[in-house]
C-alpha cells in the first residue's frame, strides 16, 4: 500500500511545487539506514524473546518503520517489535495507520499532527529511531510554541541546545529525536536521520546551529555521517547525508566520529523518476554497511587503463595493497572512510583588536572603565579568526597574527566556541595541474588547427 501511494504522490509532485524531500524516502536509502542502526547489535537482536521499540517522528506512509520491522523479524522471527510514529500529512497518516493495522501493530501508536508543536509521544523513549524530515522547510508557523519550550524548559525540554534559523527546521527534528533516546542505563538508543548539507556547517560560533552541533559532539553522540549520492530523491537532486547518533557507543568509537563518503556508490537508473536518476544497489549498501561495521579508515582505489578509461574499483583498508593497474595504466586513491576525534570539528572564534590612533599616529588610551590607561580598540581594524580547538590560541596568534600586526591583541571576552563538520574538506584530494609542456603542446595543436580552418575560409 505504501509503495502504491508513494508512486502516486511522486507523479503528482512533478506537477506541483512540493517541498524537497517532503513526501517519502527511496527504499534503498531506508535499507541503508536500517542496516547502519542495527549492524552493531546483530548478536543481541538474535537472542530469543528480544523486545524492541522503533519510532519515526516523520513517519510518512510508514516505509521506514516497515523496513526496520522486516529487518528484525527476518533476523529473528521470535522478536517482538513495537512501532510508533507521527505524521502531519493526513493522506500519508491514513496509509501508515492502515499499513500498521495489517501488520498487527497497535495503531494507537501512530499519531496525527505536527511533531514540533504537538508531540503525541511525550515522555516516551525508544530503542531505535529513523527519520527523514523535510529539507530546508521553515518552521515559522510553530515558532511561538518552539521558542516557548526552548526558553521555559531549556534542556528539560526538547530544544535546550539551541534553535536553528527559522528558514530550516531540520535540526529541530534531530533535537526531538535526542529527547526520545532511551537512557544508556536502560540499554540506550541509536537513530538515523537524513539531512541535507546545511546542518553540517551553517551558522558561525555561538549560533543556534553551531550550539546544536556542539551539544551532540561534546556529548559524544555522533557515531557516523554518511554522504549519499546526489539525485537519489524523487523531488530534489541536492546532496544528502545520513547521520547516525547513539548514547551507547562501543568503546572503540568513544570520542570519535566516522565520516563515510558514499557519494560514488550508485547505479544509473534506466528511467528517471522525477529528480531521482540514481539508485543504490545491494552491493553498494553492503559496502557502506561493512565500512561502518568494521569501523576502519579506507580508501577507494580507481583503476585506469593506458587510455585513461576506468576499468575497476576496490576498497583498500590499512595494510592492504592497492590493485595493480594494467600496463600503462594507473591507480588513483581517494579517501572513503575517515575516523576523526570529536574535538577536530571544534574551533574558537577569536576577536583580534588593533589600537586606535590619533592624527599624529599616537595610540589613544582609554580614560574610564576597564580600558582606562589601555589602548582603545579601533572598530574599523577589528577582525576575527577561527582557531581549531586542538591548537593553542597563544601559539596561533604568535605564528599567524603577530608577524603581520605586532600591536594586535585578543579580546578574550569576545571569544566564542563553535563547531562545524566540513565533510567535503576531509575528502578533498589535490589534483596537480598537468605539466606545462603538455599544456603548451595542446595550445600549439589547437592554434594550428584554427589557423588551418581560417585559411580554408579565406581560400
Coordinates of C-alpha atoms in Angstrom, one line a residue:
X1 CA 0.0 0.0 0.0
X2 CA 2.8 2.4 0.9
X3 CA 4.6 1.8 -2.4
X4 CA 1.5 2.3 -4.5
X5 CA 0.7 5.5 -2.6
X6 CA 4.2 6.8 -2.9
X7 CA 4.2 6.2 -6.7
X8 CA 1.0 8.3 -7.0
X9 CA 2.3 11.2 -4.9
X10 CA 5.6 11.1 -6.8
X11 CA 3.7 11.6 -10.1
X12 CA 1.5 14.4 -8.7
X13 CA 4.6 16.1 -7.1
X14 CA 6.1 16.5 -10.6
X15 CA 3.3 18.9 -11.4
X16 CA 3.4 20.9 -8.2
X17 CA 5.9 22.9 -6.2
X18 CA 6.3 20.4 -3.4
X19 CA 8.9 20.9 -0.7
X20 CA 12.1 18.9 -1.4
X21 CA 12.1 15.6 0.3
X22 CA 8.7 16.2 1.9
X23 CA 6.9 13.1 0.8
X24 CA 9.0 10.0 1.2
X25 CA 12.4 8.3 1.2
X26 CA 13.6 5.8 -1.5
X27 CA 13.5 2.3 -0.2
X28 CA 17.2 1.7 -0.8
X29 CA 18.1 4.7 1.4
X30 CA 15.8 3.2 4.1
X31 CA 17.5 -0.2 3.8
X32 CA 20.9 1.5 4.2
X33 CA 19.8 3.4 7.3
X34 CA 18.2 0.3 8.9
X35 CA 21.4 -1.6 8.2
X36 CA 23.5 1.1 9.9
X37 CA 21.4 1.3 13.1
X38 CA 21.2 -2.4 13.5
X39 CA 24.6 -3.8 12.3
X40 CA 26.4 -3.4 15.6
X41 CA 23.6 -5.1 17.5
X42 CA 23.1 -8.2 15.4
X43 CA 24.2 -10.5 18.2
X44 CA 21.9 -9.0 20.8
X45 CA 18.9 -8.9 18.3
X46 CA 19.3 -12.6 17.5
X47 CA 18.5 -13.7 21.1
X48 CA 15.1 -15.3 21.8
X49 CA 12.4 -13.2 23.3
X50 CA 14.0 -9.9 22.3
X51 CA 11.7 -6.8 22.5
X52 CA 12.5 -3.6 20.7
X53 CA 10.7 -0.3 20.1
X54 CA 11.1 1.8 16.9
X55 CA 10.0 5.4 16.3
X56 CA 9.7 7.7 13.3
X57 CA 8.6 11.3 14.1
X58 CA 8.1 12.0 10.3
X59 CA 6.5 8.6 9.5
X60 CA 5.0 9.4 6.1
X61 CA 3.4 6.2 4.8
X62 CA 5.4 4.1 7.3
X63 CA 8.2 3.0 4.9
X64 CA 11.0 3.4 7.5
X65 CA 9.0 1.6 10.2
X66 CA 8.1 -1.2 7.9
X67 CA 11.6 -1.9 6.6
X68 CA 13.0 -1.8 10.1
X69 CA 10.4 -4.3 11.3
X70 CA 11.1 -6.6 8.3
X71 CA 14.9 -6.5 9.1
X72 CA 14.4 -7.5 12.7
X73 CA 11.8 -10.2 12.1
X74 CA 13.9 -11.7 9.2
X75 CA 16.8 -11.9 11.6
X76 CA 14.8 -13.1 14.5
X77 CA 11.2 -14.3 13.8
X78 CA 10.6 -14.5 17.6
X79 CA 11.4 -10.9 18.1
X80 CA 8.7 -8.6 19.3
X81 CA 8.7 -5.2 17.6
X82 CA 6.6 -2.2 18.6
X83 CA 6.3 0.6 16.0
X84 CA 5.4 4.2 16.8
X85 CA 5.3 7.4 14.8
X86 CA 3.7 10.7 13.9
X87 CA 2.8 12.2 10.6
X88 CA 1.5 15.7 9.6
X89 CA 0.1 14.8 6.1
X90 CA -3.4 13.4 6.5
X91 CA -3.3 11.0 3.5
X92 CA 0.2 9.7 4.4
X93 CA -1.0 9.3 8.0
X94 CA -4.1 7.2 6.9
X95 CA -1.9 4.9 4.7
X96 CA 0.6 4.5 7.5
X97 CA -2.1 3.6 10.0
X98 CA -3.7 1.1 7.6
X99 CA -0.3 -0.5 7.0
X100 CA 0.3 -0.8 10.7
X101 CA -3.1 -2.4 11.2
X102 CA -2.3 -5.0 8.5
X103 CA 1.0 -5.8 10.3
X104 CA -0.8 -6.3 13.6
X105 CA 0.7 -3.2 15.2
X106 CA -1.0 -1.0 17.8
X107 CA -2.4 1.7 15.6
X108 CA -2.8 4.0 18.6
X109 CA 1.0 4.4 18.5
X110 CA 0.7 6.3 15.1
X111 CA -0.3 9.9 15.8
X112 CA -1.5 12.7 13.5
X113 CA -0.2 16.2 13.9
X114 CA 2.8 18.4 13.8
X115 CA 5.7 16.7 15.7
X116 CA 7.4 20.0 16.6
X117 CA 4.4 21.8 18.1
X118 CA 2.3 18.8 19.3
X119 CA 4.4 15.8 20.5
X120 CA 1.9 13.0 20.9
X121 CA 4.5 10.7 22.5
X122 CA 5.5 12.9 25.5
X123 CA 7.9 11.3 27.9
X124 CA 8.3 8.1 25.8
X125 CA 11.8 6.8 24.8
X126 CA 12.7 4.2 22.2
X127 CA 15.4 1.7 21.3
X128 CA 15.8 2.8 17.7
X129 CA 14.6 5.7 15.6
X130 CA 14.6 6.7 12.0
X131 CA 13.6 10.0 10.3
X132 CA 13.7 11.9 7.0
X133 CA 12.5 15.4 8.0
X134 CA 11.7 17.9 5.2
X135 CA 14.7 19.6 3.8
X136 CA 15.0 23.4 4.2
X137 CA 11.4 23.9 5.4
X138 CA 10.8 27.0 7.6
X139 CA 9.2 26.5 11.0
X140 CA 7.6 30.0 11.3
X141 CA 4.1 28.5 11.8
X142 CA 5.3 26.7 15.0
X143 CA 7.9 29.3 16.0
X144 CA 6.0 30.6 19.0
X145 CA 5.5 27.2 20.5
X146 CA 9.0 26.0 19.9
X147 CA 10.6 29.2 21.3
X148 CA 8.5 29.0 24.4
X149 CA 9.6 25.4 25.0
X150 CA 13.2 26.4 24.4
X151 CA 13.1 29.4 26.8
X152 CA 10.9 27.9 29.5
X153 CA 12.1 24.3 29.7
X154 CA 15.7 24.6 28.5
X155 CA 17.5 21.2 28.5
X156 CA 14.5 19.7 30.3
X157 CA 12.5 20.2 27.1
X158 CA 13.4 19.1 23.5
X159 CA 15.1 22.2 22.3
X160 CA 17.6 23.1 25.0
X161 CA 20.8 23.1 23.0
X162 CA 19.7 25.9 20.7
X163 CA 17.4 26.9 17.9
X164 CA 18.3 27.0 14.2
X165 CA 17.3 29.8 11.9
X166 CA 13.6 29.9 11.0
X167 CA 14.3 29.1 7.4
X168 CA 15.3 25.4 8.1
X169 CA 13.9 23.3 10.8
X170 CA 15.9 20.1 10.1
X171 CA 17.9 20.3 13.3
X172 CA 14.7 20.7 15.4
X173 CA 13.8 17.2 14.4
X174 CA 17.3 16.0 15.4
X175 CA 16.8 17.5 18.8
X176 CA 13.4 16.0 19.1
X177 CA 14.9 12.6 18.4
X178 CA 17.6 13.2 21.1
X179 CA 14.8 13.7 23.6
X180 CA 13.3 10.4 22.7
X181 CA 16.5 8.3 23.2
X182 CA 16.2 5.5 25.7
X183 CA 18.7 6.3 28.5
X184 CA 22.0 4.5 28.3
X185 CA 21.4 2.9 31.7
X186 CA 18.3 1.3 30.2
X187 CA 20.0 -0.1 27.2
X188 CA 20.5 3.1 25.2
X189 CA 19.3 4.1 21.7
X190 CA 20.6 4.5 18.2
X191 CA 18.9 6.5 15.5
X192 CA 19.5 7.6 11.9
X193 CA 18.3 10.8 10.3
X194 CA 18.6 12.1 6.7
X195 CA 19.7 15.7 6.5
X196 CA 20.9 18.0 3.7
X197 CA 24.3 19.7 3.8
X198 CA 23.2 22.8 5.6
X199 CA 23.2 21.3 9.2
X200 CA 26.8 20.3 8.8
X201 CA 28.2 23.8 8.7
X202 CA 25.5 26.6 8.6
X203 CA 25.9 29.2 11.3
X204 CA 29.0 30.6 13.0
X205 CA 30.3 30.2 16.5
X206 CA 27.5 30.9 19.0
X207 CA 24.7 30.5 16.5
X208 CA 21.9 28.0 17.2
X209 CA 23.1 25.5 14.6
X210 CA 26.6 25.6 16.0
X211 CA 25.4 25.1 19.5
X212 CA 23.3 22.1 18.5
X213 CA 26.4 20.6 16.8
X214 CA 28.4 21.4 19.9
X215 CA 25.9 19.6 22.1
X216 CA 25.9 16.4 20.1
X217 CA 29.7 16.3 19.6
X218 CA 30.7 17.3 23.1
X219 CA 28.2 14.7 24.4
X220 CA 29.8 12.2 22.1
X221 CA 26.5 11.2 20.5
X222 CA 27.5 11.3 16.8
X223 CA 28.7 7.9 15.6
X224 CA 28.9 8.4 11.9
X225 CA 27.9 10.6 9.0
X226 CA 27.4 9.1 5.5
X227 CA 27.3 11.1 2.3
X228 CA 24.7 9.8 -0.1
X229 CA 24.9 10.1 -3.9
X230 CA 23.1 13.1 -5.4
X231 CA 19.9 12.7 -7.4
X232 CA 18.7 9.9 -5.0
X233 CA 15.4 11.5 -4.0
X234 CA 12.3 11.9 -6.2
X235 CA 11.8 15.7 -5.9
X236 CA 15.3 17.0 -5.1
X237 CA 18.8 16.4 -6.5
X238 CA 20.7 18.0 -3.7
X239 CA 23.4 16.3 -1.6
X240 CA 22.1 14.4 1.4
X241 CA 23.7 12.8 4.4
X242 CA 22.7 10.1 6.9
X243 CA 23.6 10.9 10.5
X244 CA 23.9 8.0 12.9
X245 CA 23.7 9.0 16.6
X246 CA 23.8 6.9 19.7
X247 CA 24.2 7.1 23.5
X248 CA 25.8 3.7 23.7
X249 CA 28.9 3.8 21.6
X250 CA 31.2 0.8 21.5
X251 CA 34.4 1.5 23.4
X252 CA 36.5 1.8 20.2
X253 CA 34.2 4.6 19.0
X254 CA 34.3 6.8 22.1
X255 CA 35.3 10.3 21.4
X256 CA 35.4 9.7 17.6
X257 CA 33.2 10.3 14.5
X258 CA 33.4 8.2 11.4
X259 CA 32.8 10.0 8.1
X260 CA 32.0 7.8 5.1
X261 CA 31.8 9.2 1.5
X262 CA 29.2 7.0 -0.1
X263 CA 28.5 9.5 -2.9
X264 CA 30.2 7.3 -5.5
X265 CA 28.2 4.1 -4.7
X266 CA 25.3 4.1 -7.2
X267 CA 24.0 2.9 -10.5
X268 CA 22.2 4.9 -13.1
X269 CA 18.5 4.2 -13.4
X270 CA 17.2 3.0 -16.7
X271 CA 14.5 5.6 -16.4
X272 CA 14.5 8.7 -14.2
X273 CA 11.7 9.1 -11.7
X274 CA 11.3 12.8 -11.2
X275 CA 14.6 14.1 -9.9
X276 CA 15.7 10.5 -9.0
X277 CA 18.3 9.4 -11.5
X278 CA 20.5 7.2 -9.3
X279 CA 19.9 4.2 -7.1
X280 CA 22.0 2.2 -4.6
X281 CA 22.3 -1.5 -5.3
X282 CA 22.6 -4.2 -2.7
X283 CA 26.4 -4.3 -3.2
X284 CA 26.6 -0.6 -2.6
X285 CA 24.6 -0.8 0.6
X286 CA 26.7 -3.8 1.8
X287 CA 30.0 -1.9 1.2
X288 CA 28.9 1.1 3.2
X289 CA 27.5 -1.1 6.0
X290 CA 30.7 -3.0 6.2
X291 CA 32.8 0.1 6.4
X292 CA 30.6 1.3 9.3
X293 CA 30.5 -2.0 11.0
X294 CA 34.3 -2.6 10.7
X295 CA 34.9 1.0 12.0
X296 CA 38.0 1.4 9.9
X297 CA 39.5 4.0 7.7
X298 CA 39.6 3.1 4.0
X299 CA 40.4 4.5 0.5
X300 CA 38.7 3.9 -2.8
X301 CA 41.2 2.7 -5.5
X302 CA 40.1 3.6 -9.0
X303 CA 41.9 1.7 -11.7
X304 CA 42.5 3.3 -15.1
X305 CA 44.0 1.7 -18.3
X306 CA 46.6 3.3 -20.5
X307 CA 43.8 5.2 -22.4
X308 CA 42.5 6.8 -19.2
X309 CA 39.4 4.7 -19.1
X310 CA 38.2 3.5 -15.6
X311 CA 38.3 -0.3 -15.6
X312 CA 37.6 -1.2 -11.9
X313 CA 37.4 0.0 -8.3
X314 CA 38.4 -1.6 -5.0
X315 CA 38.1 -0.6 -1.3
X316 CA 41.5 -0.5 0.3
X317 CA 41.8 -0.7 4.1
X318 CA 45.0 0.0 6.1
X319 CA 47.6 -2.7 5.5
X320 CA 46.1 -3.8 2.1
X321 CA 47.9 -3.3 -1.2
X322 CA 46.0 -1.4 -3.9
X323 CA 45.3 -3.3 -7.1
X324 CA 47.8 -3.4 -9.9
X325 CA 46.8 -1.3 -12.9
X326 CA 47.1 -2.7 -16.4
X327 CA 50.2 -1.9 -18.4
X328 CA 50.5 1.8 -18.9
X329 CA 47.6 2.4 -16.6
X330 CA 47.4 3.9 -13.1
X331 CA 45.6 3.8 -9.8
X332 CA 44.0 6.8 -8.1
X333 CA 43.3 6.6 -4.4
X334 CA 40.7 8.8 -2.7
X335 CA 39.6 8.8 1.0
X336 CA 36.4 6.7 1.6
X337 CA 36.2 6.4 5.3
X338 CA 37.8 8.7 7.9
X339 CA 37.8 8.5 11.7
X340 CA 38.3 11.8 13.5
X341 CA 38.2 12.9 17.1
X342 CA 35.2 15.0 18.2
X343 CA 37.4 18.0 19.0
X344 CA 38.7 18.2 15.5
X345 CA 35.3 19.7 14.5
X346 CA 35.5 22.5 17.1
X347 CA 37.1 25.9 16.9
X348 CA 37.4 29.2 18.8
X349 CA 36.4 32.4 17.0
X350 CA 38.8 35.0 18.5
X351 CA 38.4 38.8 18.1
X352 CA 41.6 40.5 17.0
X353 CA 41.9 44.1 18.1
X354 CA 44.2 46.9 16.8
X355 CA 44.8 50.2 18.6
X356 CA 43.0 53.4 17.7
X357 CA 45.5 56.1 16.7
X358 CA 45.1 59.9 16.6
X359 CA 46.0 62.1 13.6
X360 CA 49.7 62.1 14.7
X361 CA 49.7 58.3 14.8
X362 CA 49.8 58.0 18.5
X363 CA 47.9 55.3 20.3
X364 CA 44.7 56.6 22.0
X365 CA 44.4 55.4 25.6
X366 CA 41.1 54.8 27.4
X367 CA 40.1 57.3 30.1
X368 CA 37.5 55.3 32.0
X369 CA 36.3 51.8 32.8
X370 CA 38.3 48.7 32.3
X371 CA 40.1 50.3 29.3
X372 CA 41.4 53.2 31.4
X373 CA 45.1 53.6 30.6
X374 CA 45.0 50.9 28.0
X375 CA 45.0 51.2 24.2
X376 CA 41.5 51.8 22.8
X377 CA 40.5 49.3 20.0
X378 CA 39.8 50.7 16.5
X379 CA 36.5 49.2 15.3
X380 CA 37.5 49.7 11.7
X381 CA 40.5 47.4 12.2
X382 CA 38.7 44.7 14.2
X383 CA 38.9 41.2 12.7
X384 CA 38.1 37.6 13.7
X385 CA 40.0 34.4 13.2
X386 CA 38.9 30.8 13.7
X387 CA 41.4 28.8 15.7
X388 CA 41.0 24.9 15.9
X389 CA 40.2 23.7 19.4
X390 CA 43.2 21.4 19.0
X391 CA 45.6 24.4 18.7
X392 CA 46.8 26.7 21.4
X393 CA 45.4 30.3 20.9
X394 CA 48.6 32.0 22.0
X395 CA 50.7 29.9 19.7
X396 CA 48.4 30.7 16.8
X397 CA 48.5 34.4 17.5
X398 CA 52.3 34.4 17.7
X399 CA 52.5 32.5 14.4
X400 CA 49.7 33.9 12.3
X401 CA 49.0 37.4 13.6
X402 CA 51.9 39.0 15.5
X403 CA 54.3 38.9 12.5
X404 CA 51.9 41.0 10.4
X405 CA 50.4 43.1 13.2
X406 CA 52.8 43.4 16.2
X407 CA 50.4 45.8 18.0
X408 CA 47.4 43.4 17.8
X409 CA 45.8 41.7 20.8
X410 CA 43.0 39.3 21.5
X411 CA 39.9 40.3 23.5
X412 CA 39.1 37.1 25.5
X413 CA 35.6 38.3 26.4
X414 CA 34.6 38.0 22.8
X415 CA 35.9 34.5 22.2
X416 CA 33.3 32.0 21.2
X417 CA 33.4 28.2 20.7
X418 CA 31.9 26.9 17.5
X419 CA 31.5 23.5 15.8
X420 CA 31.2 22.6 12.1
X421 CA 31.6 19.5 10.1
X422 CA 33.3 20.4 6.8
X423 CA 32.6 17.0 5.2
X424 CA 34.0 17.7 1.8
X425 CA 37.2 19.1 3.1
X426 CA 38.1 15.8 4.7
X427 CA 37.7 14.0 1.4
X428 CA 39.3 16.5 -0.9
X429 CA 42.2 15.1 -3.0
X430 CA 44.5 17.6 -4.6
X431 CA 44.9 17.1 -8.4
X432 CA 48.2 18.6 -9.5
X433 CA 48.0 20.5 -12.8
X434 CA 49.3 19.0 -15.9
X435 CA 52.9 19.7 -16.8
X436 CA 53.4 23.0 -18.6
X437 CA 54.9 21.3 -21.6
X438 CA 51.7 19.2 -22.1
X439 CA 49.6 22.4 -21.9
X440 CA 51.8 24.2 -24.4
X441 CA 51.6 21.3 -26.8
X442 CA 47.8 21.3 -26.6
X443 CA 47.6 25.0 -27.2
X444 CA 50.0 24.8 -30.2
X445 CA 47.9 22.0 -31.7
X446 CA 44.6 24.0 -31.2
X447 CA 46.3 27.1 -32.7
X448 CA 47.5 25.2 -35.7
X449 CA 44.0 23.8 -36.2
X450 CA 42.4 27.2 -36.0
X451 CA 44.8 28.7 -38.4
X452 CA 44.1 25.9 -40.9
X453 CA 40.4 26.5 -40.6
X454 CA 40.8 30.2 -41.2
X455 CA 43.0 29.5 -44.2
X456 CA 40.3 27.3 -45.6
X457 CA 37.6 30.0 -45.1
X458 CA 39.7 32.6 -46.9
X459 CA 40.6 30.3 -49.8

